[in-house]
XYZ file of C-alpha atoms in Angstrom:
440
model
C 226.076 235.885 189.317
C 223.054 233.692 190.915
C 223.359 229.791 191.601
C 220.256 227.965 192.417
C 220.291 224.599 193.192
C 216.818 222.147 191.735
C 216.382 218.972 193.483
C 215.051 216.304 191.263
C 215.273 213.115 193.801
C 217.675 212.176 196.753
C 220.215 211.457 194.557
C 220.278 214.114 191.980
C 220.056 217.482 191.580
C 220.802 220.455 188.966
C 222.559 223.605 189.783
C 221.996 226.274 187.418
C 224.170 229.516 187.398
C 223.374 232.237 185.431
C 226.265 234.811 184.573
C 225.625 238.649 183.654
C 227.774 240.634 181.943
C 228.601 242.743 184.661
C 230.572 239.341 186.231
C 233.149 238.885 183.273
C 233.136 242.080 181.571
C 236.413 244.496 183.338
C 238.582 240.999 183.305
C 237.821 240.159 179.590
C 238.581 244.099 178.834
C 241.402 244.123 180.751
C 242.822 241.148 178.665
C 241.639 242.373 175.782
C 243.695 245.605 176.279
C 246.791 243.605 177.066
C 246.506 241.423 173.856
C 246.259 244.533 171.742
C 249.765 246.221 173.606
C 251.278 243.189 172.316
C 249.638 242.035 169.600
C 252.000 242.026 166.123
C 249.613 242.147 163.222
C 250.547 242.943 159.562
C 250.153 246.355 158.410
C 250.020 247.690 161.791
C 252.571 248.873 164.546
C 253.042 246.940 167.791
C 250.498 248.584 170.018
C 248.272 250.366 167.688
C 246.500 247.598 166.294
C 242.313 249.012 166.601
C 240.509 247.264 169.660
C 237.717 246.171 166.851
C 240.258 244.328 165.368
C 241.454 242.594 168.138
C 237.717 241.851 169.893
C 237.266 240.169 166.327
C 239.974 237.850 166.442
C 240.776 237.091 170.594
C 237.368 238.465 172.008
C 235.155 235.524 171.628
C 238.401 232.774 173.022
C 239.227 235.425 176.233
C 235.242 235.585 176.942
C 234.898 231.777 177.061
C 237.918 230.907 178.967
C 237.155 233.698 181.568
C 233.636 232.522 181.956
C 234.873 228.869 182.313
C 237.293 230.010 184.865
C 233.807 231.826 186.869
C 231.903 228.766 186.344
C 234.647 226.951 188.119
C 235.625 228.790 190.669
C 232.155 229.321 191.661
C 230.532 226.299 191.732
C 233.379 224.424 193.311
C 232.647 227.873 196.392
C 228.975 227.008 196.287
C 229.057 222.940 196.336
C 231.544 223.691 199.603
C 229.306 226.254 201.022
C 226.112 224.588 200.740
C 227.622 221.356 201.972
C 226.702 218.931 199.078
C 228.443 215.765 199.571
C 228.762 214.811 195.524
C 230.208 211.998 193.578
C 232.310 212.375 190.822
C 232.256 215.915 189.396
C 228.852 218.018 188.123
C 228.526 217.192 184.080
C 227.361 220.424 182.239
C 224.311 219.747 180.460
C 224.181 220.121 176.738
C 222.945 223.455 175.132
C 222.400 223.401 171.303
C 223.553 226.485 169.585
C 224.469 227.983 172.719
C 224.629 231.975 171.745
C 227.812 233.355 173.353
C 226.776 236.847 172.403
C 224.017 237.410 174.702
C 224.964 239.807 178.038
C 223.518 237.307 179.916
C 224.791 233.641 180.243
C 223.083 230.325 181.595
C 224.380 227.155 182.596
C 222.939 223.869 184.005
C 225.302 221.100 185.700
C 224.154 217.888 186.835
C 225.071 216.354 190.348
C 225.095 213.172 191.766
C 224.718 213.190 195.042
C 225.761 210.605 197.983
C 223.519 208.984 199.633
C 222.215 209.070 203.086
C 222.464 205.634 205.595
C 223.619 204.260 208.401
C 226.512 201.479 209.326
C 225.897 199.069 211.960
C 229.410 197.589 212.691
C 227.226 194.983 214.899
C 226.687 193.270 211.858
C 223.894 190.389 211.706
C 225.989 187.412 211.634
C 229.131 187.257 213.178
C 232.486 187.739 211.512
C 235.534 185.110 212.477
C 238.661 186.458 213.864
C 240.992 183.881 213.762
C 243.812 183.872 216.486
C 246.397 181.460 214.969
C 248.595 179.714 217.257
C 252.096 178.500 216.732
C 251.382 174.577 217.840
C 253.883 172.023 219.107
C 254.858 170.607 215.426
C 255.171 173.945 213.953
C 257.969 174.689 216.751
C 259.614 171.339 216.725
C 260.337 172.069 212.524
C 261.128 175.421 213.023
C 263.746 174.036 215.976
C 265.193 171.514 213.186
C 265.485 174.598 210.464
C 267.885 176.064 212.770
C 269.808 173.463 213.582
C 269.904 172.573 209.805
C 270.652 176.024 209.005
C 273.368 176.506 211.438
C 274.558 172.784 211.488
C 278.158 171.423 210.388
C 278.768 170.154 206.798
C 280.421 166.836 207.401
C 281.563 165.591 203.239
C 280.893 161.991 202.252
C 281.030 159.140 199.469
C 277.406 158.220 198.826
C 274.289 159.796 198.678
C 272.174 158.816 202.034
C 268.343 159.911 202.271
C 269.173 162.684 204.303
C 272.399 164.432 202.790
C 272.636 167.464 200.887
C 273.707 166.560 197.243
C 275.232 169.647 194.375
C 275.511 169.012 191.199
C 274.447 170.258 187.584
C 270.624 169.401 186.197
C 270.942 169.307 182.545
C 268.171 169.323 179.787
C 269.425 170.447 175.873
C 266.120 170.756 174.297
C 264.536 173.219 177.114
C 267.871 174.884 177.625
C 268.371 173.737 181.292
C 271.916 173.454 182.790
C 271.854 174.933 186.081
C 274.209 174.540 189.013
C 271.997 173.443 192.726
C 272.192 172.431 196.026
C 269.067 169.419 196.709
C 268.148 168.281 199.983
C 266.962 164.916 199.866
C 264.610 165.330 202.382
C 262.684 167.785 200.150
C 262.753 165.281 196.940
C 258.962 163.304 196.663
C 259.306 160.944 194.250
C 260.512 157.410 195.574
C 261.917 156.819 192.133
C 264.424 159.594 191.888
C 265.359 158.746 196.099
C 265.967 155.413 194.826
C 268.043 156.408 191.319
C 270.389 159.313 193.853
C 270.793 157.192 197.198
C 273.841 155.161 196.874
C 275.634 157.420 193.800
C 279.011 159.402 194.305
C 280.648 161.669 192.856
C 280.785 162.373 189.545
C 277.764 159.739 188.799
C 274.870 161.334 186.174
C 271.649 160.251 186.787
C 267.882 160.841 184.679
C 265.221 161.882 186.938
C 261.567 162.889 186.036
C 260.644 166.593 186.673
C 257.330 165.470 187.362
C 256.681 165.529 191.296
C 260.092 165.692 191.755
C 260.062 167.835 194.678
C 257.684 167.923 197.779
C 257.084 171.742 197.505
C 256.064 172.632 193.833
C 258.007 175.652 194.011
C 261.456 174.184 194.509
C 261.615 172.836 191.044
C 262.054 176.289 189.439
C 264.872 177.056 191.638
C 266.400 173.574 191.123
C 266.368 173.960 187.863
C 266.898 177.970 187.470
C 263.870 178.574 184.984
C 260.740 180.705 185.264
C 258.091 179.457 187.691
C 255.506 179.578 185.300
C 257.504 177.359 182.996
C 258.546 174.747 186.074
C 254.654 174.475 186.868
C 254.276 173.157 183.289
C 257.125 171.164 182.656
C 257.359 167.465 182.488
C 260.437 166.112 181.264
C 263.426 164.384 181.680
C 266.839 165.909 183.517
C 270.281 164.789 183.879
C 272.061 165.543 187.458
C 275.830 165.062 187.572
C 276.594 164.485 191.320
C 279.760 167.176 191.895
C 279.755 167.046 196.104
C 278.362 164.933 198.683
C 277.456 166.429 201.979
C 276.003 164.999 205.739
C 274.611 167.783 207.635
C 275.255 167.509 211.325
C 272.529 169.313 213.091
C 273.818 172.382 215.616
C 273.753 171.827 218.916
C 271.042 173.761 221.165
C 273.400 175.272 223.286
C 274.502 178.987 224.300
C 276.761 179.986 221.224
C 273.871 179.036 219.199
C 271.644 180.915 221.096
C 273.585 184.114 220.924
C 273.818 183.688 217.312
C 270.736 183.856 217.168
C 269.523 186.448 219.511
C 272.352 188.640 220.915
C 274.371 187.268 224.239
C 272.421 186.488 226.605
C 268.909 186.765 226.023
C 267.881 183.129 225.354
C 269.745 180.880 227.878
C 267.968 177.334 227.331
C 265.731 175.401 224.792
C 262.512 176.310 226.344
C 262.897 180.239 225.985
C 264.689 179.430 222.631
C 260.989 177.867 221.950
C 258.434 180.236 223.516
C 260.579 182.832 221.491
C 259.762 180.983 218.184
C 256.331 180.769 219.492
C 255.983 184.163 219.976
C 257.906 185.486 216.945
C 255.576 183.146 215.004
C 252.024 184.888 216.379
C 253.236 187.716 215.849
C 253.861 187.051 212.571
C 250.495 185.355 212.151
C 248.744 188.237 213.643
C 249.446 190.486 210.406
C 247.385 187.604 207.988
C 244.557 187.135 210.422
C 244.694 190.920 210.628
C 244.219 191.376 206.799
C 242.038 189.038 206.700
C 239.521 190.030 209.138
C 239.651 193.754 207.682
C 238.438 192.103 204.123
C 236.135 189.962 206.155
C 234.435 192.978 207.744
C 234.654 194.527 204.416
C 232.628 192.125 202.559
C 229.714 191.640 205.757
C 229.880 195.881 205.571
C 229.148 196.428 202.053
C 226.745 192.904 202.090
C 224.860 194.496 205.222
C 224.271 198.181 204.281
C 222.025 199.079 202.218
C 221.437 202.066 199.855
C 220.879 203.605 196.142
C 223.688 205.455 194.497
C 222.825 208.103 191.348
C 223.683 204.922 189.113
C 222.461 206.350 185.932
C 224.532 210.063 187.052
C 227.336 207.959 187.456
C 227.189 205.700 184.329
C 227.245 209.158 182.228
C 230.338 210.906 184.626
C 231.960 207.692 184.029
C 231.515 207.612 180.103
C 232.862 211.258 179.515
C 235.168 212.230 182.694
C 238.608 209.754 181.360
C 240.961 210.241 178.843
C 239.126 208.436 176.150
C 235.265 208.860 176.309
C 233.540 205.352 176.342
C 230.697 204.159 174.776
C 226.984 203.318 176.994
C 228.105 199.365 177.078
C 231.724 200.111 178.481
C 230.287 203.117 180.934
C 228.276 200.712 182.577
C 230.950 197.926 182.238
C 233.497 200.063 184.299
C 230.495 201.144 186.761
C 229.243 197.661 187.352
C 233.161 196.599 188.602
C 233.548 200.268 190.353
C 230.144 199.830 192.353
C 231.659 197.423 195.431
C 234.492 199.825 195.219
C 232.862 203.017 195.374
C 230.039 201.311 197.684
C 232.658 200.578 200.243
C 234.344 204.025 200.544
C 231.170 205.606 201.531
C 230.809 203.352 204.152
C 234.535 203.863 204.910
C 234.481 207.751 204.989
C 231.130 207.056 207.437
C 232.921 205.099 209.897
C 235.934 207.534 209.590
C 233.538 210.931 210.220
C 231.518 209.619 212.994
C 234.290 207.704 214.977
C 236.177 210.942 214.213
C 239.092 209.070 213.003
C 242.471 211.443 212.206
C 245.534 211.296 211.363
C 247.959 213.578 213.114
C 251.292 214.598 211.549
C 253.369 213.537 214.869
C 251.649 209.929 215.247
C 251.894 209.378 211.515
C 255.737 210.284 212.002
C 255.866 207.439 214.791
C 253.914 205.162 212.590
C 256.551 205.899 209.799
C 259.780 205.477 212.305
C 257.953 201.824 213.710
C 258.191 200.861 209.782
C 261.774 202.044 209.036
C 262.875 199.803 212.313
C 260.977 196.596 211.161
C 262.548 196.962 207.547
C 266.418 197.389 209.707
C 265.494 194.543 211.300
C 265.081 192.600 208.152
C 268.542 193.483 207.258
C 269.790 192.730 210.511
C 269.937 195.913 212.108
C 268.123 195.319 215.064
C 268.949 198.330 217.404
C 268.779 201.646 215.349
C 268.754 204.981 217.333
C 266.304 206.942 217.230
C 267.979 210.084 215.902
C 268.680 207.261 212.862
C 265.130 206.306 212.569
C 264.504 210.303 212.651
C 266.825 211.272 210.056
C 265.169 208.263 207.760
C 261.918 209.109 208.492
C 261.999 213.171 207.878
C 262.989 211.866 204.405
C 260.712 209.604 203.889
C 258.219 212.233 205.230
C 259.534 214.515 202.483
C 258.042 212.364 199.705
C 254.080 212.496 199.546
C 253.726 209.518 197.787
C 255.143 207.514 200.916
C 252.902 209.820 203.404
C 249.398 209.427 201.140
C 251.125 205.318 201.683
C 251.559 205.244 204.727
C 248.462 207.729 205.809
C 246.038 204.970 204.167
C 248.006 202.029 206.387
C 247.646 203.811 209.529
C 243.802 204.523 208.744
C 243.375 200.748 208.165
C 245.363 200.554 211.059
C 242.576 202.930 212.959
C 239.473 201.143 211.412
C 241.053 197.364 212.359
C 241.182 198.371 215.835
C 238.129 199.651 215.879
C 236.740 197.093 214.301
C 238.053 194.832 217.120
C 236.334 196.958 219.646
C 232.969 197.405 218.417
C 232.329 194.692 215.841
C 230.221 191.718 215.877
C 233.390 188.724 216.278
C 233.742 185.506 217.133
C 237.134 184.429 217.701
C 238.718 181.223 216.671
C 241.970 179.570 217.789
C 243.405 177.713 215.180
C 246.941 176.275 213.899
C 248.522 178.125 211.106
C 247.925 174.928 208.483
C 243.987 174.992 209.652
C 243.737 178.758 208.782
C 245.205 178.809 205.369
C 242.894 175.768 205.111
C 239.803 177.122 206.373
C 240.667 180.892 205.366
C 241.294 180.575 202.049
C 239.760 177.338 200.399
């Protein structure tokens, strides 16, 4: 067998492999011989059909599956071996009346093959990292939640502006009768404060759906429909009053404290603060995170330039799925693949020469770090570690989770790299201002 390798441009080449005889003939034989030990054919006996007979009817199926099988294996050995960094797979070129008979076989593939560039992570203009800060409001509201949240329920007559009222919202025609807690707090529209302040129990009242509720989202709840069908619905609702209730805020004290924490480890109203302020940034840090990795993204594949083997491409794409598609939908799919496929080879760039790995042991940590933030969500805060061991070995177990949580900790690597050697500015800013100014 010979391979040769023609290079039509930077970004293409052909390979052509041309197969003698001597390279397929003993295996085909050898199947050959197997078939005919086997074969059951009428008017002859198990084993004793003649080999003409059987080179007739298997030879010419064994011969091409054995020289596919060649092809394969030896053109994957060769693209490894002469280090060709390709993209997508080589496409065989098309041989009219290709003669099967002939001792000696020829092939031609097409490659596409990756370009050659450089990243500059000092990127021309500068890329905002916002560091959002937990402010003085933020904390105050979070401070009332709590004492909301963990407050008294003291039952009353009438509805005041500030009480928590449950009751039924009704509506026959849209199939609404739904059992809810509403704060009045949260309600927006003056005219429905107005209709439910003063009512007791066992009053009905009619209130518009329409900017009922300061958050838009609340409605669906309220209501217990689909929030696709809350955001579009604008009618009227009954709400039978059924209990009356005053909320007396907690006090800040120790026993709340504890609640809250574990005994002990917030002892007044300032730590009970800098702790919100601190759970909060930390918090914050995971969206200014994400969205400084896109950011970077975006400047990356903006600010490097190269060609990729478009038209290569366009055809790999059109034959290489399930379905083949037609020219129009080939280049379709490329045109929304390009940013895509653009961005990995920057990616696997910044990866090879920043020789970023990931190591079994430290991907094991990484795993055990996320099993004890989801505890924590549940409210097991202290797991030990031969816990977090046991979870992660199974979680380990499963490669879907490791291929998961491999491309996490890689973003992981290439974020705080990124914050090393990139081209930042950072910007303090409240959390409001950055969902503002982020994502406008």
């Amino acid at each position: 067998m010979n391979i040769t390798k023609e290079q039509i441009d930077d970004l293409n080449a052909v390979v052509k492999v041309a197969i003698s005889k001597e390279d397929y003939q003993d295996k085909v034989e050898k199947i050959l011989k197997d078939y005919k030990k086997q074969a059951n054919i009428p008017g002859f006996r198990k084993g004793q059909v003649p080999m003409g007979l059987i080179k007739k009817q298997y030879g010419k199926a064994v011969l091409v599956d054995e020289v596919n099988k060649l092809l394969q294996d030896n053109l994957n050995k060769y693209l490894t071996e002469e280090k060709l960094d390709v993209l997508g797979n080589p496409l065989p070129k098309q041989q009219d009346n290709f003669d099967w008979d002939k001792d000696n076989l020829d092939f031609e593939f097409e490659l596409g093959l990756a370009p050659s560039f450089d990243v500059n992570l000092k990127t021309k203009k500068a890329v905002t990292q916002y560091k959002i800060v937990a402010d003085k409001k933020m904390i105050e509201e979070q401070v009332e939640r709590i004492q909301k949240q963990y407050g008294k329920l003291i039952s009353k007559t009438e509805v005041g502006k500030t009480d928590e009222v449950s009751g039924f919202f009704a509506n026959e025609e849209e199939e609404i009768d739904h059992k809810t807690t509403v704060e009045m707090d949260k309600i927006k529209s003056k005219k429905a404060v107005d209709a439910l302040v003063g009512k007791k129990v066992g009053d009905t009242v009619t209130l518009s759906t329409k900017g009922l509720f300061k958050e838009d989202y609340l409605l669906s709840g309220a209501l217990g429909i689909a929030r696709d069908k809350a955001d579009n619905l604008k009618v009227d609702v009954t709400f039978t009053i059924e209990e009356i209730n005053e909320r007396e805020p907690a006090a800040l004290d120790q026993d709340l404290f504890d609640k809250l924490f574990g005994e002990g480890k917030v002892t007044s109203e300032k730590e009970l603060k800098d702790t919100i302020k601190e759970d909060s940034e930390k918090q914050f840090e995971q969206q200014s995170d994400q969205k400084l990795l896109n950011d970077i993204t975006e400047k990356l594949i903006d600010e490097t330039k190269f060609e990729l083997p478009s038209e290569f491409l366009k055809k790999w794409i059109q034959i290489s799925g399930e379905n083949p598609l037609t020219e129009d939908e080939a280049k379709e799919e490329f045109e929304k693949s390009e940013k895509g496929l653009r961005y990995q080879l920057i990616e696997g760039k910044i990866i090879q020469e920043n020789e970023l790995q990931v190591q079994f042991e430290e991907l094991k940590e990484f795993a055990k770090g996320f099993i004890k933030s989801q505890m924590a969500q549940y409210g097991h805060m202290d797991p030990k570690d031969e816990e977090l061991e046991s979870v992660a070995a199974r979680v380990m177990s499963n490669q879907d989770e490791v291929k998961r949580l491999s491309e996490q900790l890689m973003s992981q690597k290439l974020l705080d790299l990124y914050k090393e050697k990139a081209n930042l500015k950072v910007k303090e800013v409240s959390y409001d201002d950055f969902i503002k100014e982020a994502y406008s």
